[in-house]
């Protein structure tokens, strides 16, 4: 069976988001070289046929591409990191197509670029404004991302069964576990706040009441339906999974509609915070403010912790206990935080009342003993 080079290229990546990004970068490379073809598949085939006959042709054209973009870096049109990202896609394609290139010669002298962007995290006030956007899905999406730190691509795998409520000794739900990339090699666990779980549950109940057969296998996010039309296309009973690209578009619409995102000033090329990754950074920052151990935060973000990956083995309960310390910092709606404080005050009052009752009982017993002594 002959498998084309583009299929092999896609096979090397698991995340649909990564596949889309790498495909766009590869297509940009082919367009720069003016490789003929009506589709990216045809361009791949043309490039491979030329390359297998003359590897030096491949090397020369990649170098042309690099030199052109180095000039753009010099003019501050793009960053060094952007060029590195272009090359990652080209290198992967060459490797999956068995084209041996001397990459050290190509990358020598290239600036590695900053490994991070200058963007900031959204403020609590901005997040509160974003979730006011009139779409039922925006609160469960944003609250889940802010309180778990999941990547946008994780939504491609999330089903209702992957959200597992966590109860305390009184059988009250206090948070929920989330299985990220379930049944995939990259699977890991994180947690979501009680606030996020409540809004997800509300969203699933709404779908059920609208006529959808909601089961454990139901996708966590789906398309909306026309509530004014009793029959026809887009029924609640015909759920269609909302892909990560659709979730990103929804969040972008919310940013613009709520006035959080506006047209960039002249000369600016980047908004203050990213529409999706900004929530992941929000999670990390708020967990740190909440007093979580840095290594546990990295675990819940599925980040590598170097040599600690082999030796640090925190239990799920230890991760949860640490997460619960920071949950108040991850809660967006102030009323939910207030409820938590009220619960704590009531608990303290109950404890104080119990102590007072105990002291009074002791005093009553002492008085009774004195009366008995006097009677004797």
mmCIF file of C-alpha atoms in Angstrom:
data_model
loop_
_atom_site.group_PDB
_atom_site.id
_atom_site.type_symbol
_atom_site.label_atom_id
_atom_site.label_comp_id
_atom_site.label_asym_id
_atom_site.label_seq_id
_atom_site.Cartn_x
_atom_site.Cartn_y
_atom_site.Cartn_z
ATOM 1 C CA UNK A 1 0.000 0.000 0.000
ATOM 2 C CA UNK A 2 1.439 3.382 -1.039
ATOM 3 C CA UNK A 3 0.852 6.116 1.521
ATOM 4 C CA UNK A 4 1.332 9.668 0.260
ATOM 5 C CA UNK A 5 3.791 12.034 1.957
ATOM 6 C CA UNK A 6 1.123 14.422 3.289
ATOM 7 C CA UNK A 7 -0.704 11.547 5.046
ATOM 8 C CA UNK A 8 2.586 10.495 6.676
ATOM 9 C CA UNK A 9 3.157 14.105 7.742
ATOM 10 C CA UNK A 10 -0.266 14.271 9.446
ATOM 11 C CA UNK A 11 0.281 10.821 10.972
ATOM 12 C CA UNK A 12 3.228 12.214 12.965
ATOM 13 C CA UNK A 13 0.914 14.508 14.966
ATOM 14 C CA UNK A 14 -1.892 13.594 17.336
ATOM 15 C CA UNK A 15 -3.499 16.914 18.168
ATOM 16 C CA UNK A 16 -5.926 18.262 15.511
ATOM 17 C CA UNK A 17 -4.853 21.793 16.460
ATOM 18 C CA UNK A 18 -1.175 20.962 15.827
ATOM 19 C CA UNK A 19 -2.064 19.299 12.512
ATOM 20 C CA UNK A 20 -3.874 22.438 11.356
ATOM 21 C CA UNK A 21 -1.012 24.751 12.400
ATOM 22 C CA UNK A 22 1.727 22.626 10.808
ATOM 23 C CA UNK A 23 -0.291 22.217 7.595
ATOM 24 C CA UNK A 24 -0.700 25.999 7.265
ATOM 25 C CA UNK A 25 3.041 26.521 7.801
ATOM 26 C CA UNK A 26 3.947 23.845 5.251
ATOM 27 C CA UNK A 27 1.549 25.347 2.707
ATOM 28 C CA UNK A 28 3.141 28.770 3.307
ATOM 29 C CA UNK A 29 6.557 27.236 2.529
ATOM 30 C CA UNK A 30 5.288 25.666 -0.710
ATOM 31 C CA UNK A 31 3.618 28.925 -1.776
ATOM 32 C CA UNK A 32 6.887 30.790 -1.175
ATOM 33 C CA UNK A 33 8.670 28.336 -3.499
ATOM 34 C CA UNK A 34 5.746 28.502 -5.978
ATOM 35 C CA UNK A 35 5.396 24.710 -5.954
ATOM 36 C CA UNK A 36 2.623 23.826 -8.448
ATOM 37 C CA UNK A 37 -0.470 21.936 -7.337
ATOM 38 C CA UNK A 38 -4.186 22.559 -6.823
ATOM 39 C CA UNK A 39 -4.045 21.154 -3.275
ATOM 40 C CA UNK A 40 -1.446 20.737 -0.539
ATOM 41 C CA UNK A 41 -1.394 16.993 -1.303
ATOM 42 C CA UNK A 42 -0.348 17.711 -4.907
ATOM 43 C CA UNK A 43 2.254 20.250 -3.756
ATOM 44 C CA UNK A 44 3.700 17.654 -1.355
ATOM 45 C CA UNK A 45 3.972 15.104 -4.161
ATOM 46 C CA UNK A 46 5.715 17.584 -6.489
ATOM 47 C CA UNK A 47 8.140 18.643 -3.774
ATOM 48 C CA UNK A 48 9.012 15.026 -2.870
ATOM 49 C CA UNK A 49 9.515 13.997 -6.508
ATOM 50 C CA UNK A 50 11.915 16.909 -7.046
ATOM 51 C CA UNK A 51 13.647 16.291 -3.719
ATOM 52 C CA UNK A 52 14.297 12.592 -4.186
ATOM 53 C CA UNK A 53 15.975 13.291 -7.503
ATOM 54 C CA UNK A 54 18.030 16.141 -6.059
ATOM 55 C CA UNK A 55 18.383 16.551 -2.273
ATOM 56 C CA UNK A 56 20.587 19.584 -2.813
ATOM 57 C CA UNK A 57 17.565 21.280 -4.460
ATOM 58 C CA UNK A 58 15.607 20.767 -1.202
ATOM 59 C CA UNK A 59 18.466 22.137 0.929
ATOM 60 C CA UNK A 60 18.894 25.205 -1.305
ATOM 61 C CA UNK A 61 15.169 26.048 -1.289
ATOM 62 C CA UNK A 62 14.859 25.686 2.485
ATOM 63 C CA UNK A 63 17.867 27.974 2.877
ATOM 64 C CA UNK A 64 16.261 30.544 0.524
ATOM 65 C CA UNK A 65 13.142 30.460 2.705
ATOM 66 C CA UNK A 66 15.234 30.947 5.862
ATOM 67 C CA UNK A 67 17.251 33.844 4.440
ATOM 68 C CA UNK A 68 14.079 35.603 3.263
ATOM 69 C CA UNK A 69 12.526 35.387 6.726
ATOM 70 C CA UNK A 70 15.781 36.357 8.468
ATOM 71 C CA UNK A 71 15.482 39.634 6.587
ATOM 72 C CA UNK A 72 11.922 39.973 7.896
ATOM 73 C CA UNK A 73 13.211 39.388 11.452
ATOM 74 C CA UNK A 74 15.788 42.141 10.902
ATOM 75 C CA UNK A 75 12.936 44.488 9.824
ATOM 76 C CA UNK A 76 10.993 43.396 12.952
ATOM 77 C CA UNK A 77 8.128 42.076 10.815
ATOM 78 C CA UNK A 78 8.291 38.686 12.560
ATOM 79 C CA UNK A 79 10.134 37.246 15.568
ATOM 80 C CA UNK A 80 12.895 34.646 15.569
ATOM 81 C CA UNK A 81 10.533 32.203 17.269
ATOM 82 C CA UNK A 82 8.114 32.483 14.309
ATOM 83 C CA UNK A 83 10.789 31.343 11.865
ATOM 84 C CA UNK A 84 11.723 28.447 14.158
ATOM 85 C CA UNK A 85 8.068 27.355 14.136
ATOM 86 C CA UNK A 86 7.988 27.439 10.311
ATOM 87 C CA UNK A 87 11.089 25.243 10.225
ATOM 88 C CA UNK A 88 9.608 22.714 12.666
ATOM 89 C CA UNK A 89 6.842 21.943 10.154
ATOM 90 C CA UNK A 90 9.251 21.722 7.197
ATOM 91 C CA UNK A 91 11.668 19.508 9.130
ATOM 92 C CA UNK A 92 8.892 17.137 10.227
ATOM 93 C CA UNK A 93 7.645 16.856 6.644
ATOM 94 C CA UNK A 94 11.161 16.046 5.362
ATOM 95 C CA UNK A 95 11.725 13.466 8.106
ATOM 96 C CA UNK A 96 8.412 11.709 7.417
ATOM 97 C CA UNK A 97 9.251 11.704 3.692
ATOM 98 C CA UNK A 98 12.750 10.232 4.242
ATOM 99 C CA UNK A 99 14.547 13.314 2.920
ATOM 100 C CA UNK A 100 17.920 13.630 4.680
ATOM 101 C CA UNK A 101 18.853 17.289 5.137
ATOM 102 C CA UNK A 102 21.753 18.796 7.080
ATOM 103 C CA UNK A 103 19.625 20.842 9.471
ATOM 104 C CA UNK A 104 22.627 22.067 11.490
ATOM 105 C CA UNK A 105 23.817 24.029 8.477
ATOM 106 C CA UNK A 106 20.336 25.555 8.027
ATOM 107 C CA UNK A 107 19.709 26.499 11.664
ATOM 108 C CA UNK A 108 23.256 27.640 12.477
ATOM 109 C CA UNK A 109 23.244 31.372 13.146
ATOM 110 C CA UNK A 110 19.490 31.535 13.679
ATOM 111 C CA UNK A 111 18.178 33.378 16.708
ATOM 112 C CA UNK A 112 16.215 30.963 18.872
ATOM 113 C CA UNK A 113 13.818 33.759 19.753
ATOM 114 C CA UNK A 114 12.093 34.202 23.071
ATOM 115 C CA UNK A 115 10.457 31.055 24.405
ATOM 116 C CA UNK A 116 7.536 33.064 25.712
ATOM 117 C CA UNK A 117 5.363 35.937 24.565
ATOM 118 C CA UNK A 118 4.976 39.339 26.225
ATOM 119 C CA UNK A 119 1.234 38.857 26.587
ATOM 120 C CA UNK A 120 -0.450 38.952 29.988
ATOM 121 C CA UNK A 121 -3.247 36.937 31.564
ATOM 122 C CA UNK A 122 -6.830 38.258 31.527
ATOM 123 C CA UNK A 123 -7.867 39.993 34.738
ATOM 124 C CA UNK A 124 -10.730 38.699 36.889
ATOM 125 C CA UNK A 125 -12.823 41.693 35.808
ATOM 126 C CA UNK A 126 -12.203 40.876 32.124
ATOM 127 C CA UNK A 127 -13.115 37.201 32.598
ATOM 128 C CA UNK A 128 -16.313 38.224 34.407
ATOM 129 C CA UNK A 129 -17.203 40.476 31.479
ATOM 130 C CA UNK A 130 -16.411 37.772 28.889
ATOM 131 C CA UNK A 131 -18.754 35.228 30.527
ATOM 132 C CA UNK A 132 -21.627 37.729 30.304
ATOM 133 C CA UNK A 133 -21.672 37.085 26.532
ATOM 134 C CA UNK A 134 -25.169 35.734 25.698
ATOM 135 C CA UNK A 135 -24.288 32.153 24.727
ATOM 136 C CA UNK A 136 -25.089 29.343 27.160
ATOM 137 C CA UNK A 137 -21.775 27.644 26.425
ATOM 138 C CA UNK A 138 -19.435 30.504 27.292
ATOM 139 C CA UNK A 139 -19.551 30.091 31.100
ATOM 140 C CA UNK A 140 -18.913 26.333 31.181
ATOM 141 C CA UNK A 141 -16.119 26.735 28.608
ATOM 142 C CA UNK A 142 -14.318 29.664 30.242
ATOM 143 C CA UNK A 143 -14.802 28.465 33.837
ATOM 144 C CA UNK A 144 -13.495 25.006 32.881
ATOM 145 C CA UNK A 145 -10.419 26.394 31.099
ATOM 146 C CA UNK A 146 -9.631 28.897 33.852
ATOM 147 C CA UNK A 147 -9.940 26.366 36.670
ATOM 148 C CA UNK A 148 -8.198 23.399 34.999
ATOM 149 C CA UNK A 149 -5.598 24.925 32.677
ATOM 150 C CA UNK A 150 -6.469 22.567 29.807
ATOM 151 C CA UNK A 151 -5.309 23.324 26.273
ATOM 152 C CA UNK A 152 -7.811 24.248 23.577
ATOM 153 C CA UNK A 153 -7.190 20.926 21.791
ATOM 154 C CA UNK A 154 -8.397 18.982 24.852
ATOM 155 C CA UNK A 155 -12.023 19.807 23.948
ATOM 156 C CA UNK A 156 -11.704 17.449 20.973
ATOM 157 C CA UNK A 157 -11.690 14.499 23.421
ATOM 158 C CA UNK A 158 -13.881 15.633 26.319
ATOM 159 C CA UNK A 159 -17.098 13.704 26.977
ATOM 160 C CA UNK A 160 -19.470 14.005 29.937
ATOM 161 C CA UNK A 161 -17.993 10.842 31.522
ATOM 162 C CA UNK A 162 -14.594 12.558 31.742
ATOM 163 C CA UNK A 163 -15.931 14.982 34.376
ATOM 164 C CA UNK A 164 -16.051 13.156 37.717
ATOM 165 C CA UNK A 165 -17.547 15.002 40.715
ATOM 166 C CA UNK A 166 -15.575 14.890 43.983
ATOM 167 C CA UNK A 167 -17.463 14.718 47.291
ATOM 168 C CA UNK A 168 -16.449 15.463 50.869
ATOM 169 C CA UNK A 169 -17.270 13.512 54.040
ATOM 170 C CA UNK A 170 -20.747 15.071 54.090
ATOM 171 C CA UNK A 171 -21.391 13.784 50.521
ATOM 172 C CA UNK A 172 -21.308 17.364 49.174
ATOM 173 C CA UNK A 173 -19.709 18.043 45.780
ATOM 174 C CA UNK A 174 -16.653 20.264 46.344
ATOM 175 C CA UNK A 175 -14.904 20.070 42.931
ATOM 176 C CA UNK A 176 -14.518 17.679 39.984
ATOM 177 C CA UNK A 177 -11.758 15.654 38.398
ATOM 178 C CA UNK A 178 -11.234 16.052 34.645
ATOM 179 C CA UNK A 179 -9.630 13.335 32.506
ATOM 180 C CA UNK A 180 -7.727 15.199 29.804
ATOM 181 C CA UNK A 181 -6.996 13.384 26.495
ATOM 182 C CA UNK A 182 -8.734 10.310 27.948
ATOM 183 C CA UNK A 183 -7.549 6.946 26.595
ATOM 184 C CA UNK A 184 -4.736 8.626 24.664
ATOM 185 C CA UNK A 185 -1.025 8.254 25.343
ATOM 186 C CA UNK A 186 -0.934 11.844 26.676
ATOM 187 C CA UNK A 187 -3.790 11.307 29.180
ATOM 188 C CA UNK A 188 -3.453 13.095 32.497
ATOM 189 C CA UNK A 189 -5.783 14.406 35.199
ATOM 190 C CA UNK A 190 -6.541 17.881 36.418
ATOM 191 C CA UNK A 191 -9.381 19.386 38.439
ATOM 192 C CA UNK A 192 -12.115 21.962 37.861
ATOM 193 C CA UNK A 193 -13.699 24.230 40.437
ATOM 194 C CA UNK A 194 -17.132 23.658 41.937
ATOM 195 C CA UNK A 195 -18.219 26.741 39.976
ATOM 196 C CA UNK A 196 -17.110 25.200 36.658
ATOM 197 C CA UNK A 197 -18.714 21.845 37.476
ATOM 198 C CA UNK A 198 -22.020 23.516 38.417
ATOM 199 C CA UNK A 199 -22.182 25.347 35.076
ATOM 200 C CA UNK A 200 -21.256 22.220 33.107
ATOM 201 C CA UNK A 201 -23.999 20.274 34.923
ATOM 202 C CA UNK A 202 -26.481 23.065 34.227
ATOM 203 C CA UNK A 203 -25.510 22.999 30.524
ATOM 204 C CA UNK A 204 -25.963 19.207 30.289
ATOM 205 C CA UNK A 205 -29.341 19.426 32.073
ATOM 206 C CA UNK A 206 -30.480 22.124 29.637
ATOM 207 C CA UNK A 207 -29.616 19.860 26.709
ATOM 208 C CA UNK A 208 -31.490 16.969 28.318
ATOM 209 C CA UNK A 209 -34.586 19.108 28.861
ATOM 210 C CA UNK A 210 -34.398 20.250 25.218
ATOM 211 C CA UNK A 211 -34.734 16.640 24.054
ATOM 212 C CA UNK A 212 -31.146 15.452 23.626
ATOM 213 C CA UNK A 213 -30.379 11.947 24.858
ATOM 214 C CA UNK A 214 -27.534 12.865 27.203
ATOM 215 C CA UNK A 215 -25.328 9.936 28.248
ATOM 216 C CA UNK A 216 -21.839 9.495 29.625
ATOM 217 C CA UNK A 217 -20.623 9.358 26.013
ATOM 218 C CA UNK A 218 -22.125 12.756 25.114
ATOM 219 C CA UNK A 219 -19.613 15.371 23.937
ATOM 220 C CA UNK A 220 -19.088 18.050 26.547
ATOM 221 C CA UNK A 221 -19.523 20.859 23.987
ATOM 222 C CA UNK A 222 -21.903 20.731 21.041
ATOM 223 C CA UNK A 223 -23.584 22.954 18.467
ATOM 224 C CA UNK A 224 -26.550 25.133 19.357
ATOM 225 C CA UNK A 225 -29.983 24.534 17.875
ATOM 226 C CA UNK A 226 -32.878 26.684 16.744
ATOM 227 C CA UNK A 227 -35.170 26.861 19.784
ATOM 228 C CA UNK A 228 -37.895 28.601 17.744
ATOM 229 C CA UNK A 229 -38.310 25.771 15.228
ATOM 230 C CA UNK A 230 -39.879 22.551 16.506
ATOM 231 C CA UNK A 231 -38.594 20.500 13.548
ATOM 232 C CA UNK A 232 -35.858 20.746 10.954
ATOM 233 C CA UNK A 233 -32.099 21.017 10.778
ATOM 234 C CA UNK A 234 -30.228 21.823 13.978
ATOM 235 C CA UNK A 235 -32.537 19.962 16.366
ATOM 236 C CA UNK A 236 -31.442 19.497 19.960
ATOM 237 C CA UNK A 237 -31.836 15.773 19.366
ATOM 238 C CA UNK A 238 -29.044 15.783 16.746
ATOM 239 C CA UNK A 239 -25.906 16.846 18.639
ATOM 240 C CA UNK A 240 -22.788 17.795 16.670
ATOM 241 C CA UNK A 241 -19.501 18.056 18.573
ATOM 242 C CA UNK A 242 -18.142 21.580 18.815
ATOM 243 C CA UNK A 243 -14.527 21.325 17.635
ATOM 244 C CA UNK A 244 -11.662 23.285 19.231
ATOM 245 C CA UNK A 245 -11.742 25.682 16.258
ATOM 246 C CA UNK A 246 -15.433 26.364 16.958
ATOM 247 C CA UNK A 247 -14.737 26.926 20.656
ATOM 248 C CA UNK A 248 -11.971 29.371 19.763
ATOM 249 C CA UNK A 249 -14.305 31.297 17.413
ATOM 250 C CA UNK A 250 -16.953 31.442 20.151
ATOM 251 C CA UNK A 251 -14.449 32.871 22.654
ATOM 252 C CA UNK A 252 -13.201 35.377 20.065
ATOM 253 C CA UNK A 253 -16.792 36.557 19.396
ATOM 254 C CA UNK A 254 -17.261 37.020 23.146
ATOM 255 C CA UNK A 255 -14.068 39.095 23.419
ATOM 256 C CA UNK A 256 -15.092 41.443 20.607
ATOM 257 C CA UNK A 257 -18.761 41.660 21.583
ATOM 258 C CA UNK A 258 -17.947 42.462 25.222
ATOM 259 C CA UNK A 259 -15.475 45.190 24.242
ATOM 260 C CA UNK A 260 -12.475 43.348 25.727
ATOM 261 C CA UNK A 261 -10.768 43.068 22.353
ATOM 262 C CA UNK A 262 -10.558 46.088 20.045
ATOM 263 C CA UNK A 263 -8.702 46.938 16.858
ATOM 264 C CA UNK A 264 -4.940 46.951 17.343
ATOM 265 C CA UNK A 265 -3.157 50.290 17.384
ATOM 266 C CA UNK A 266 -0.916 51.037 14.424
ATOM 267 C CA UNK A 267 2.376 49.164 14.686
ATOM 268 C CA UNK A 268 1.023 46.611 17.162
ATOM 269 C CA UNK A 269 0.739 42.986 16.027
ATOM 270 C CA UNK A 270 -0.345 41.166 19.155
ATOM 271 C CA UNK A 271 -3.302 41.553 21.501
ATOM 272 C CA UNK A 272 -2.647 41.855 25.230
ATOM 273 C CA UNK A 273 -3.660 38.268 25.975
ATOM 274 C CA UNK A 274 -4.289 35.188 23.856
ATOM 275 C CA UNK A 275 -7.858 34.070 23.396
ATOM 276 C CA UNK A 276 -7.228 30.453 24.460
ATOM 277 C CA UNK A 277 -3.734 30.053 25.950
ATOM 278 C CA UNK A 278 -4.380 33.113 28.123
ATOM 279 C CA UNK A 279 -6.695 30.989 30.307
ATOM 280 C CA UNK A 280 -3.958 28.376 30.743
ATOM 281 C CA UNK A 281 -1.605 31.103 31.948
ATOM 282 C CA UNK A 282 -4.435 32.430 34.142
ATOM 283 C CA UNK A 283 -4.685 28.996 35.804
ATOM 284 C CA UNK A 284 -0.958 28.834 36.550
ATOM 285 C CA UNK A 285 -0.799 32.378 37.936
ATOM 286 C CA UNK A 286 -3.901 32.038 40.140
ATOM 287 C CA UNK A 287 -2.740 28.654 41.497
ATOM 288 C CA UNK A 288 0.557 30.246 42.506
ATOM 289 C CA UNK A 289 -1.346 33.063 44.260
ATOM 290 C CA UNK A 290 -3.487 30.424 45.983
ATOM 291 C CA UNK A 291 -0.411 28.842 47.545
ATOM 292 C CA UNK A 292 -0.139 25.613 45.518
ATOM 293 C CA UNK A 293 3.211 23.851 45.235
ATOM 294 C CA UNK A 294 4.817 24.842 41.897
ATOM 295 C CA UNK A 295 5.573 21.197 41.012
ATOM 296 C CA UNK A 296 1.904 20.245 41.526
ATOM 297 C CA UNK A 297 0.793 23.112 39.274
ATOM 298 C CA UNK A 298 3.113 21.783 36.537
ATOM 299 C CA UNK A 299 1.646 18.293 37.021
ATOM 300 C CA UNK A 300 -1.910 19.580 36.541
ATOM 301 C CA UNK A 301 -0.762 21.447 33.421
ATOM 302 C CA UNK A 302 0.903 18.247 32.111
ATOM 303 C CA UNK A 303 4.241 20.040 31.890
ATOM 304 C CA UNK A 304 7.519 18.166 32.114
ATOM 305 C CA UNK A 305 9.347 18.805 35.391
ATOM 306 C CA UNK A 306 12.677 17.428 34.196
ATOM 307 C CA UNK A 307 14.280 14.738 36.335
ATOM 308 C CA UNK A 308 11.377 15.070 38.797
ATOM 309 C CA UNK A 309 9.175 13.289 36.229
ATOM 310 C CA UNK A 310 10.970 10.082 37.178
ATOM 311 C CA UNK A 311 10.994 10.590 40.959
ATOM 312 C CA UNK A 312 8.108 12.842 42.036
ATOM 313 C CA UNK A 313 4.957 10.761 42.508
ATOM 314 C CA UNK A 314 2.250 12.843 44.187
ATOM 315 C CA UNK A 315 -0.955 10.882 44.742
ATOM 316 C CA UNK A 316 -4.239 12.056 43.273
ATOM 317 C CA UNK A 317 -5.446 12.927 46.782
ATOM 318 C CA UNK A 318 -2.319 15.001 47.460
ATOM 319 C CA UNK A 319 -2.834 16.898 44.199
ATOM 320 C CA UNK A 320 -6.501 17.470 45.080
ATOM 321 C CA UNK A 321 -5.724 18.708 48.606
ATOM 322 C CA UNK A 322 -3.235 21.190 47.173
ATOM 323 C CA UNK A 323 -5.682 22.241 44.432
ATOM 324 C CA UNK A 324 -8.456 22.926 46.955
ATOM 325 C CA UNK A 325 -6.193 25.498 48.627
ATOM 326 C CA UNK A 326 -6.171 27.502 45.398
ATOM 327 C CA UNK A 327 -9.770 26.902 44.302
ATOM 328 C CA UNK A 328 -10.984 30.184 45.759
ATOM 329 C CA UNK A 329 -8.382 32.004 43.622
ATOM 330 C CA UNK A 330 -9.689 30.157 40.541
ATOM 331 C CA UNK A 331 -13.345 31.008 41.238
ATOM 332 C CA UNK A 332 -14.561 33.790 38.954
ATOM 333 C CA UNK A 333 -17.977 34.777 40.342
ATOM 334 C CA UNK A 334 -17.550 36.635 43.644
ATOM 335 C CA UNK A 335 -20.874 35.252 44.895
ATOM 336 C CA UNK A 336 -19.471 31.718 44.744
ATOM 337 C CA UNK A 337 -16.495 32.833 46.812
ATOM 338 C CA UNK A 338 -18.844 34.531 49.278
ATOM 339 C CA UNK A 339 -20.829 31.312 49.682
ATOM 340 C CA UNK A 340 -17.627 29.496 50.561
ATOM 341 C CA UNK A 341 -16.799 32.120 53.201
ATOM 342 C CA UNK A 342 -20.327 31.889 54.652
ATOM 343 C CA UNK A 343 -20.003 28.077 54.840
ATOM 344 C CA UNK A 344 -16.698 28.474 56.677
ATOM 345 C CA UNK A 345 -18.227 31.004 59.098
ATOM 346 C CA UNK A 346 -21.171 28.695 59.778
ATOM 347 C CA UNK A 347 -18.749 25.856 60.405
ATOM 348 C CA UNK A 348 -16.751 28.045 62.828
ATOM 349 C CA UNK A 349 -19.979 29.100 64.579
ATOM 350 C CA UNK A 350 -20.989 25.454 64.966
ATOM 351 C CA UNK A 351 -17.576 24.660 66.457
ATOM 352 C CA UNK A 352 -17.789 27.652 68.815
ATOM 353 C CA UNK A 353 -21.320 26.670 69.865
ATOM 354 C CA UNK A 354 -20.140 23.123 70.554
ATOM 355 C CA UNK A 355 -17.266 24.424 72.747
ATOM 356 C CA UNK A 356 -19.607 26.760 74.665
ATOM 357 C CA UNK A 357 -22.090 23.951 75.275
ATOM 358 C CA UNK A 358 -19.254 21.748 76.530
ATOM 359 C CA UNK A 359 -18.012 24.435 78.921
ATOM 360 C CA UNK A 360 -21.544 25.054 80.268
ATOM 361 C CA UNK A 361 -22.029 21.338 80.790
ATOM 362 C CA UNK A 362 -18.749 21.156 82.736
ATOM 363 C CA UNK A 363 -19.854 24.092 84.895
ATOM 364 C CA UNK A 364 -23.241 22.454 85.574
ATOM 365 C CA UNK A 365 -21.499 19.261 86.661
ATOM 366 C CA UNK A 366 -19.172 21.229 88.996
ATOM 367 C CA UNK A 367 -22.176 23.019 90.575
ATOM 368 C CA UNK A 368 -24.009 19.719 91.060
ATOM 369 C CA UNK A 369 -20.953 18.221 92.758
ATOM 370 C CA UNK A 370 -20.720 21.244 95.124
ATOM 371 C CA UNK A 371 -24.434 20.942 96.004
ATOM 372 C CA UNK A 372 -23.993 17.229 96.770
ATOM 373 C CA UNK A 373 -21.008 17.985 99.035
ATOM 374 C CA UNK A 374 -22.971 20.646 100.946
ATOM 375 C CA UNK A 375 -25.921 18.246 101.397
ATOM 376 C CA UNK A 376 -23.579 15.633 102.879
#
